Short mmCIF file of C-alpha atoms in Angstrom, two decimals:
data_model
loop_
_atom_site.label_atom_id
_atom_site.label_comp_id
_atom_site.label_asym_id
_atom_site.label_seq_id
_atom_site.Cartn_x
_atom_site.Cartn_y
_atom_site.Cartn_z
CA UNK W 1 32.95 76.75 -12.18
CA UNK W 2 29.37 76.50 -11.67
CA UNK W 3 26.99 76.88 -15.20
CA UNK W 4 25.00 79.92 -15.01
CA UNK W 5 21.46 80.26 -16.75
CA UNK W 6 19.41 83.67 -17.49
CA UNK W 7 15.95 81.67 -16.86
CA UNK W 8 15.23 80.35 -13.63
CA UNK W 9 13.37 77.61 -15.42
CA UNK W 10 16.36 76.05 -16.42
CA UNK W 11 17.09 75.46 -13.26
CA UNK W 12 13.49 75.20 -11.58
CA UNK W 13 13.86 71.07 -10.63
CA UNK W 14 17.22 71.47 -8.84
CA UNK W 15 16.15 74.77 -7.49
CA UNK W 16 13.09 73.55 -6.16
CA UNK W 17 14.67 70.76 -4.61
CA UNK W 18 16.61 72.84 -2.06
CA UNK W 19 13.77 74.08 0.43
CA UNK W 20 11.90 71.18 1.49
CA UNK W 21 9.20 73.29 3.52
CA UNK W 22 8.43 74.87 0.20
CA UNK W 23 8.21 78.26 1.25
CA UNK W 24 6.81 80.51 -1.40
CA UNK W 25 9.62 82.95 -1.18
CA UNK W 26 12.51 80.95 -2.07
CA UNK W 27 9.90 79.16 -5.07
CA UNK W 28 10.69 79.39 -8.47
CA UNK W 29 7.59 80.56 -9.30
CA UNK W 30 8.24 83.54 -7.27
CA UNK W 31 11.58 84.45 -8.73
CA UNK W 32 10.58 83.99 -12.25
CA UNK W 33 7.39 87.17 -11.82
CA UNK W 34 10.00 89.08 -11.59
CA UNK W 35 12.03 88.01 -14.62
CA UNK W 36 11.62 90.60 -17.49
CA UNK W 37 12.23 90.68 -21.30
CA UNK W 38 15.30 92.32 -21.42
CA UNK W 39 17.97 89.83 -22.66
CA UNK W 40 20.55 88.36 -20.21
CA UNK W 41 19.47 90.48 -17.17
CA UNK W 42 19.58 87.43 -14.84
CA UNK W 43 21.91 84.65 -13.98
CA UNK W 44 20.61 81.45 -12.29
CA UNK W 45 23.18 78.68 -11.14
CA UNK W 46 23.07 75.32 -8.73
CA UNK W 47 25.62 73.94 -6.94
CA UNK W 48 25.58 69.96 -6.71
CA UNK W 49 27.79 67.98 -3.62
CA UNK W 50 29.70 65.02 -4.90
CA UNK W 51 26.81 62.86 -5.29
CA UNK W 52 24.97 65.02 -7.50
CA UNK W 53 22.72 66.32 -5.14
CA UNK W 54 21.68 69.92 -5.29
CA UNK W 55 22.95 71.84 -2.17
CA UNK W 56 23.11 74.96 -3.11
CA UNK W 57 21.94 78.09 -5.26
CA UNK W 58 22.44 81.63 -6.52
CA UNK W 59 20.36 84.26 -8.19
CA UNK W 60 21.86 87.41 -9.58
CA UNK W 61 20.17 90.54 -11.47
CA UNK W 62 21.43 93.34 -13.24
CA UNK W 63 20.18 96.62 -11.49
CA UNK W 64 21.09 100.09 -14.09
CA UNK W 65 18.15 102.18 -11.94
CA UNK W 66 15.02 101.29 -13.45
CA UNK W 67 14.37 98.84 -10.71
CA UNK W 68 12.03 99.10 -7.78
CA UNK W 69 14.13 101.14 -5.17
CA UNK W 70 15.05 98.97 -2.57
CA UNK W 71 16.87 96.14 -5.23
CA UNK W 72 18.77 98.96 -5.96
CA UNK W 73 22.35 99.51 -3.90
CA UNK W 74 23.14 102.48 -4.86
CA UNK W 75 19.33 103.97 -3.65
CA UNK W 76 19.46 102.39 -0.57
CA UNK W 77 22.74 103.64 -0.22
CA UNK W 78 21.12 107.15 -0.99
CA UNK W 79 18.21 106.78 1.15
CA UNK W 80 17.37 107.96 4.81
CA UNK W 81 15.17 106.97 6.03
CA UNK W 82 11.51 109.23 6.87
CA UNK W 83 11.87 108.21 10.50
CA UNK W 84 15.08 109.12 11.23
CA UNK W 85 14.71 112.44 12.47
CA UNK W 86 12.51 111.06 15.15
CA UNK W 87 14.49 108.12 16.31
CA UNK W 88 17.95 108.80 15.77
CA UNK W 89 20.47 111.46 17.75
CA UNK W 90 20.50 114.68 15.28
CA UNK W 91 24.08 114.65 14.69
CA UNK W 92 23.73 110.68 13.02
CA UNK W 93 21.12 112.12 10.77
CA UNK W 94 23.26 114.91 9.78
CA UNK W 95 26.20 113.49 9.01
CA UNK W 96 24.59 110.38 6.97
CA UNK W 97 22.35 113.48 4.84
CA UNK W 98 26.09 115.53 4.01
CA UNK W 99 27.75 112.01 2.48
CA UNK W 100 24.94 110.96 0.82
CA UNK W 101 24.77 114.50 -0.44
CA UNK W 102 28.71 114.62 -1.44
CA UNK W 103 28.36 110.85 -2.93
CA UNK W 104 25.35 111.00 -4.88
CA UNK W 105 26.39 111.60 -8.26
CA UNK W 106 29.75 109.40 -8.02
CA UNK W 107 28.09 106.81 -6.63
CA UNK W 108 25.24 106.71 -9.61
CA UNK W 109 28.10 106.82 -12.20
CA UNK W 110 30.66 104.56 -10.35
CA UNK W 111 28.19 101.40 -9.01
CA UNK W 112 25.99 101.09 -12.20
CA UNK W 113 25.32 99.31 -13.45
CA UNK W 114 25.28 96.72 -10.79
CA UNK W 115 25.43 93.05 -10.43
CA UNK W 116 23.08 92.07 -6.98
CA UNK W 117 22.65 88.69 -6.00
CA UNK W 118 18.86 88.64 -3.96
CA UNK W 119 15.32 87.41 -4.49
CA UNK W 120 13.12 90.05 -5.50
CA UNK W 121 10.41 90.95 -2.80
CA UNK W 122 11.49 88.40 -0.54
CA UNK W 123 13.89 90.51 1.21
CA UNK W 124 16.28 87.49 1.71
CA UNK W 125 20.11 87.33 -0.33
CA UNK W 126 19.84 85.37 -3.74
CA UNK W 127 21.48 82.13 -2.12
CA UNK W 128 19.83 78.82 -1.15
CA UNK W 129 21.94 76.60 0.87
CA UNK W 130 21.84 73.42 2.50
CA UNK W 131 25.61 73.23 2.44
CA UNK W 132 27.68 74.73 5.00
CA UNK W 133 31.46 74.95 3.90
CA UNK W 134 32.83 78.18 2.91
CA UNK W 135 34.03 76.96 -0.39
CA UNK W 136 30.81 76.18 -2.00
CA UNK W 137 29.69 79.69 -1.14
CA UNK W 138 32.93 81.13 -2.54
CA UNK W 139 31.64 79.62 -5.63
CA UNK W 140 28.11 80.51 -5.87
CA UNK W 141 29.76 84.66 -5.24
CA UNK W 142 32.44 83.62 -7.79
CA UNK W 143 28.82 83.37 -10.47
CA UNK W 144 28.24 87.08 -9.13
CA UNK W 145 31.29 88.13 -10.03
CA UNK W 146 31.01 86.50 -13.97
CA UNK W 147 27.88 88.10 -14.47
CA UNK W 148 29.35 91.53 -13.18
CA UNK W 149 32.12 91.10 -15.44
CA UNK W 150 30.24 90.14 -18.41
CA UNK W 151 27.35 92.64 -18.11
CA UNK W 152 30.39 95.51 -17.68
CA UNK W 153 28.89 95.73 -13.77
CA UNK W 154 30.47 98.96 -11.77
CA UNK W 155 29.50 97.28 -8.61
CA UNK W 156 28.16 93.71 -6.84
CA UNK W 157 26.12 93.60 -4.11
CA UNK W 158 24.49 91.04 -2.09
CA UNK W 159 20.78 92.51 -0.58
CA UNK W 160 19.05 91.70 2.27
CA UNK W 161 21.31 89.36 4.16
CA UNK W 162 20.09 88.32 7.69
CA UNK W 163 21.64 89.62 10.47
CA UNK W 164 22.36 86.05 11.89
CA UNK W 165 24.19 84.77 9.10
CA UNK W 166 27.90 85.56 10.47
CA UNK W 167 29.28 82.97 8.17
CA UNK W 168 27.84 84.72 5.13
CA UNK W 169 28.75 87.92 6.52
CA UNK W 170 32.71 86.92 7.15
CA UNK W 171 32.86 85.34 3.45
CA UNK W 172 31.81 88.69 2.10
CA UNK W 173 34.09 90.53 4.52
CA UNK W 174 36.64 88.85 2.74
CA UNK W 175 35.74 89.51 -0.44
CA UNK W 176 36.23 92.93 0.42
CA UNK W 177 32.51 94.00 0.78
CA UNK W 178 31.36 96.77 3.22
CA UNK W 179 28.19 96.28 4.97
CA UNK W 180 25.23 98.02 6.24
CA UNK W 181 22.09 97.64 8.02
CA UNK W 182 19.43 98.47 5.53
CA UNK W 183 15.66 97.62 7.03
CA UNK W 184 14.14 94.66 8.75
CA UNK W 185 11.66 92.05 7.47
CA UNK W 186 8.86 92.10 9.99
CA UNK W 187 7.00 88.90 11.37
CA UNK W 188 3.73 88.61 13.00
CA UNK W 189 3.25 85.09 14.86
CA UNK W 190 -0.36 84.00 14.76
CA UNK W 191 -1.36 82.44 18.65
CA UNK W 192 -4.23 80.07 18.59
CA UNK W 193 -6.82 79.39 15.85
CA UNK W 194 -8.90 82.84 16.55
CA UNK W 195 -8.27 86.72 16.47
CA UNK W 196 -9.61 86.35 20.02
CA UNK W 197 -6.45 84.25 20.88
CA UNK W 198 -4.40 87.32 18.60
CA UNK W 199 -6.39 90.21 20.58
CA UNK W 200 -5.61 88.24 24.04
CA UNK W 201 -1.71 88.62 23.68
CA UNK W 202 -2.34 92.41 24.33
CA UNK W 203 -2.74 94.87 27.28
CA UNK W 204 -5.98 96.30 28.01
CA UNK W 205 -5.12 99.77 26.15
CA UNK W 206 -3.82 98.64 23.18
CA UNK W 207 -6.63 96.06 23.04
CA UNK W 208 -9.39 98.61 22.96
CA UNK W 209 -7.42 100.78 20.30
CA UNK W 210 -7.83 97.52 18.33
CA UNK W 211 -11.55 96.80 18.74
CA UNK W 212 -12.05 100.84 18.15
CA UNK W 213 -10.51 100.75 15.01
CA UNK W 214 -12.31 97.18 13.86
CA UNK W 215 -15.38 98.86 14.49
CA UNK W 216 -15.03 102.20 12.57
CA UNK W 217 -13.90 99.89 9.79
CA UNK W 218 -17.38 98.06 10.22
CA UNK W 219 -19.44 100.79 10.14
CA UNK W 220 -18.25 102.85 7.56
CA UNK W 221 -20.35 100.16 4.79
CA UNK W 222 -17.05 99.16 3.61
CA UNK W 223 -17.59 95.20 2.97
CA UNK W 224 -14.81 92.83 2.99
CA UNK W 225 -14.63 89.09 1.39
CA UNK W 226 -11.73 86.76 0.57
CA UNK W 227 -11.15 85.51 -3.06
CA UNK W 228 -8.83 83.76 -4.83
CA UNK W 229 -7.07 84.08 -8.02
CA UNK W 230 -10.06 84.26 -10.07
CA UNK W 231 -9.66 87.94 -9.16
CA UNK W 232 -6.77 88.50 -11.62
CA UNK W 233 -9.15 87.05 -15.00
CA UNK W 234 -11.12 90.24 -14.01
CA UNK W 235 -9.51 92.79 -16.19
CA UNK W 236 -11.90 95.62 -14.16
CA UNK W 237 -10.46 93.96 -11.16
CA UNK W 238 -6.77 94.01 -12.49
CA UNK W 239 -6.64 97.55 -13.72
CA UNK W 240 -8.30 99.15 -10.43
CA UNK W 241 -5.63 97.03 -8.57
CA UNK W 242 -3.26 98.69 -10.36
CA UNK W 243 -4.04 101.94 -10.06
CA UNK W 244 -4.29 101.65 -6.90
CA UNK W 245 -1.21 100.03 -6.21
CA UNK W 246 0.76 102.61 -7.95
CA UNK W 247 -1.11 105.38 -6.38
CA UNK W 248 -0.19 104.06 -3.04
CA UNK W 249 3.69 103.42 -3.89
CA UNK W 250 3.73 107.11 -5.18
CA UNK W 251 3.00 108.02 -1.19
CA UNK W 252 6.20 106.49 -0.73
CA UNK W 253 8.16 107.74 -3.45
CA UNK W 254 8.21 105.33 -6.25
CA UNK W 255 7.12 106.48 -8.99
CA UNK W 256 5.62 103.39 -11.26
CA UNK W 257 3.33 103.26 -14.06
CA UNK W 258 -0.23 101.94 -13.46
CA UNK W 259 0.59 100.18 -16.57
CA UNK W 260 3.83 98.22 -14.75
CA UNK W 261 1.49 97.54 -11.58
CA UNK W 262 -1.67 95.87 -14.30
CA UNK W 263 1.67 93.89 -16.31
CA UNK W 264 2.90 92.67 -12.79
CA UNK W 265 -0.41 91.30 -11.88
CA UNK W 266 -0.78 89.55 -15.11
CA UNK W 267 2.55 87.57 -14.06
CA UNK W 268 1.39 87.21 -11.04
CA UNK W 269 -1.50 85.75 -12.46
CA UNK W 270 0.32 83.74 -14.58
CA UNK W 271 3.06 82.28 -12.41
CA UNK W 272 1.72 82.48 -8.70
CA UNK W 273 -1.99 81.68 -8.94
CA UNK W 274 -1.76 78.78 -6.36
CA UNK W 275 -0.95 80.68 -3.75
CA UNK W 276 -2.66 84.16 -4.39
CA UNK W 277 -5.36 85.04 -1.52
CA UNK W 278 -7.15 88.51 -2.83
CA UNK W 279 -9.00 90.57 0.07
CA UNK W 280 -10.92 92.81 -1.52
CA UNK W 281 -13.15 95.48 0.10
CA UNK W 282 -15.82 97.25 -1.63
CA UNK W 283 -18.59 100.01 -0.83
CA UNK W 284 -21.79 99.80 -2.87
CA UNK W 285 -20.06 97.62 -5.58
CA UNK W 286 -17.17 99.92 -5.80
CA UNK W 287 -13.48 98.51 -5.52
CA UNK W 288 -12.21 100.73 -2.06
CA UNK W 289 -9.22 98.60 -1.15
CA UNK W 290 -7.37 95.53 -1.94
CA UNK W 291 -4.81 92.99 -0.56
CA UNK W 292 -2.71 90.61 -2.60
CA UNK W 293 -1.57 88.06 -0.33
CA UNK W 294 0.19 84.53 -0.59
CA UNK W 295 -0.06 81.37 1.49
CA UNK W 296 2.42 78.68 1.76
CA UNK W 297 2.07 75.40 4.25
CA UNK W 298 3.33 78.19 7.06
CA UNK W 299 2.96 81.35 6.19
CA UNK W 300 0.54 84.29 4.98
CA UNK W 301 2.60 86.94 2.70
CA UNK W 302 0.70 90.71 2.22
CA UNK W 303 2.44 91.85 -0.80
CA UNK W 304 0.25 94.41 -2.61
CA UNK W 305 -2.58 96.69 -1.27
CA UNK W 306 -3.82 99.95 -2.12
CA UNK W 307 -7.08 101.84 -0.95
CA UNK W 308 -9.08 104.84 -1.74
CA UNK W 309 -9.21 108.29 0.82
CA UNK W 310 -12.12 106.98 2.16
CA UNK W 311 -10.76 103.49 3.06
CA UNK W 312 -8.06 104.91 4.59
CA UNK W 313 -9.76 107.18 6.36
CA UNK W 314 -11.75 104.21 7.92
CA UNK W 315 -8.56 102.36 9.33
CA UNK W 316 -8.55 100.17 5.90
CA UNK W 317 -4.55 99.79 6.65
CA UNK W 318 -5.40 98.42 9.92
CA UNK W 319 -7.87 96.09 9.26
CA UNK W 320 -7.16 94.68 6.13
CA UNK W 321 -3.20 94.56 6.49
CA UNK W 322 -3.18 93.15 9.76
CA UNK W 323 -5.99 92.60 11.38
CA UNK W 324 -8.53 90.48 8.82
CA UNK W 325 -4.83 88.54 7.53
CA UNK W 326 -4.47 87.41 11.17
CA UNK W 327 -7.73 86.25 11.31
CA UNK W 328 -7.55 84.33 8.45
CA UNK W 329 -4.74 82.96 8.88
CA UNK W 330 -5.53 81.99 12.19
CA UNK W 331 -8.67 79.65 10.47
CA UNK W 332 -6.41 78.05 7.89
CA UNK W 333 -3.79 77.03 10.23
CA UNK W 334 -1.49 79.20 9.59
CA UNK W 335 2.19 80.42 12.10
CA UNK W 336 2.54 83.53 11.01
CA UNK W 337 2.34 86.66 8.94
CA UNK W 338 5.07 87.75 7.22
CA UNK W 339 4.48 91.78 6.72
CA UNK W 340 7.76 93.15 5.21
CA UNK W 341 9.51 96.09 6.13
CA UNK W 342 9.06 99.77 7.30
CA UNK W 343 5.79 101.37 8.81
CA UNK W 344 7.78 99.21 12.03
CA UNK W 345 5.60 101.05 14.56
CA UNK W 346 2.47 100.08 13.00
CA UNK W 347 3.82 96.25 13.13
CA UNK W 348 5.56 96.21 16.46
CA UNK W 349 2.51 98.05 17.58
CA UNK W 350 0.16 94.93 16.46
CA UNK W 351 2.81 91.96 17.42
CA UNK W 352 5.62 92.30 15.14
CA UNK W 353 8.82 90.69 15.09
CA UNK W 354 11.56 92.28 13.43
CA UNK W 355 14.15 90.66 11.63
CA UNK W 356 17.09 92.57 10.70
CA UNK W 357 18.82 92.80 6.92
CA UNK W 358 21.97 93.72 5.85
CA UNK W 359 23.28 94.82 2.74
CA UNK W 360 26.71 94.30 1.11
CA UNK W 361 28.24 96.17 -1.34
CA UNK W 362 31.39 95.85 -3.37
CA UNK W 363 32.52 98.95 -5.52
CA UNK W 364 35.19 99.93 -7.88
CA UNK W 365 38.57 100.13 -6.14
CA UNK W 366 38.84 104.33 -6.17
CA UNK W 367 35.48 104.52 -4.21
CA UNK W 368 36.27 102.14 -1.50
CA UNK W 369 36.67 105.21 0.81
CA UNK W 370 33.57 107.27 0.27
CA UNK W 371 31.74 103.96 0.23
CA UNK W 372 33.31 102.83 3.57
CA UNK W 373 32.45 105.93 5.20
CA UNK W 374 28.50 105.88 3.49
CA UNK W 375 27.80 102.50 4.30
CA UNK W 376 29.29 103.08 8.41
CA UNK W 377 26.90 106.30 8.85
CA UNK W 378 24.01 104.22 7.28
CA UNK W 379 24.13 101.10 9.50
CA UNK W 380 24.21 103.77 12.74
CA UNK W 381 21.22 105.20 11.33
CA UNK W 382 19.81 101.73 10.73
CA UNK W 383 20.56 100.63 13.88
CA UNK W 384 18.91 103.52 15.77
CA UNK W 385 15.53 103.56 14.22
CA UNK W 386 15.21 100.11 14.39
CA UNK W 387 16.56 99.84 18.24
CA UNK W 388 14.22 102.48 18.93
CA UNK W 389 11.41 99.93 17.99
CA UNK W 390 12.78 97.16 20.20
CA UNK W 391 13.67 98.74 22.88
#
């Protein structure tokens, strides 16, 4: 039985010690801006191999709803997607909208609240492994399913699981989990040390859609300029970020607080300063648009933006989501840009990757059947739209 912890920094060391490339995401730095103040909402634990050694980790939250939407199983269960109607046959669409319809009310009362093992806005499961037998990751789900039981959990769940990972994905099989494709994490590679090398990897049509929309962006007296976290000890700065932020998240249906967006930054300020690149964009001294992004030794992370009508309406998503992060991270030395999910024809559009996630999801044993049947129509959905982008 593997010690659990509710504070990742009780376990930050061992934890640490488990991704030698340091990558930002799987940091403890990054977990813990996401901690909150409620009392035991987290469980952190490390498996150790006979010698000691860390080899292995798991990170588990308790989701009841008032999380962002796509931590949440039973929302993502709930959701279909915008595009749908456009890339998916009619009759997929239709019969995923009439179970989620039919299931949404048991499913809110039977899964929650829920136990879900992930990293918060890394869109990767919450297990770090450098160990590859099936036992030690029977025992890093065997934490979930202690914290489900002692937090009275409805439901587990295990977010964001690569596609790739077929021994993850027979483990959890076993367990009796049902599965789902749920989105893709999207990655950029950066070519070269220019965003002459970037433009060069295109045809001539979409190359000239490029320059045309760099140059509207130039002209319309927005101004851009990298900072760093210095940003985030403006309190101006912070509180425009975060109405921004939240302004832009209500286009997509989450409904936070400006007040939860200016909070976040503080932690962000707090916990991630090292690797916080701000591009900011401003008109006549006047905050139009921002990006929070990360670096770590490989990659360059956009993780927050928002902009004004009139940025927008000047290609500021364009510009200062893909094109200006390319270009800098072409000059540091950077591999690649790691974008996120959705908007995929914006990113396959400008030399996106995608990556596909799955979701698992265990419920109580009455619902196995409408969950079965949910989580079947979802992944055809899934699979569709995101085919549709490949393809």
């Amino acid at each position: 039985m593997l010690n659990s912890h509710p504070r990742i920094s009780d376990v930050a060391e061992a934890w640490r010690s488990l991704d030698p490339r340091r990558s930002l995401l799987n940091a403890p730095e990054w977990v813990e801006t996401s901690e909150d103040d409620s009392p035991d909402s987290a469980r952190y634990a490390v498996h150790h191999d006979a010698d000691g050694q860390p080899n292995a980790s798991v990170a588990v939250f308790r989701v009841d709803g008032n999380m962002f939407r796509n931590y949440d199983p039973v929302e993502v269960l709930l959701d279909c997607p915008e595009d749908a109607h456009e890339n998916v046959a009619p009759e997929e669409v239709a019969r995923l909208t009439a179970l989620q319809d039919e299931a949404s009310a048991l499913l809110r009362d039977a899964m929650r609240p829920a136990a879900v093992c992930m990293l918060p806005g890394a869109y990767l499961p919450g297990i770090i492994r450098t160990a590859t037998d099936a036992q030690t990751i029977h025992e890093l789900l065997d934490t979930l399913d202690r914290a489900a039981q002692d937090w009275g959990a409805r439901s587990t769940a295990v977010m964001h699981v690569p596609a790739e990972d077929s021994q993850l994905d027979q483990i959890l099989r076993e367990r009796g989990y049902v599965s789902s494709t749920v989105t893709a994490q999207c990655v950029i590679p950066v070519p070269g040390k220019s965003f002459e090398d970037y433009l060069a990897t295109f045809g001539r049509k979409r190359r000239y859609k490029i320059l045309r929309e760099r140059r509207v962006f130039a002209e319309s007296g927005i101004k851009t300029r990298w900072a760093g976290p210095e940003v985030l000890e403006d309190e101006a700065m912070v509180a425009e970020m975060g109405r921004l932020q939240s302004e832009q998240l209500r286009q997509y249906g989450h409904d936070i607080p400006t007040e939860r967006m200016v909070a976040l930054l503080r932690r962000i300020k707090e916990h991630l300063s090292p690797w916080c690149r701000v591009l900011v964009a401003e008109r006549d001294g006047v905050m139009e648009a921002f990006v929070l992004s990360y670096a770590d030794a490989e990659s360059l992370y956009p993780k927050m933006v928002g902009w004004s009508d009139y940025a927008q309406r000047n290609f500021a998503y364009f510009n200062m989501v893909y094109y200006e992060q390319v270009a800098y991270a072409s000059e540091q030395g950077l591999s690649q840009i790691v974008a996120g999910p959705e908007t995929y024809d914006a990113k396959v559009h400008r030399g996106g990757v995608l990556h596909q996630r799955r979701m698992y999801v265990r419920a109580m044993e009455q619902e196995t059947s409408v969950l079965v049947s949910l989580a079947e129509a979802l992944d055809r959905v899934h699979q569709a739209r995101l085919n549709a982008y490949v393809s």
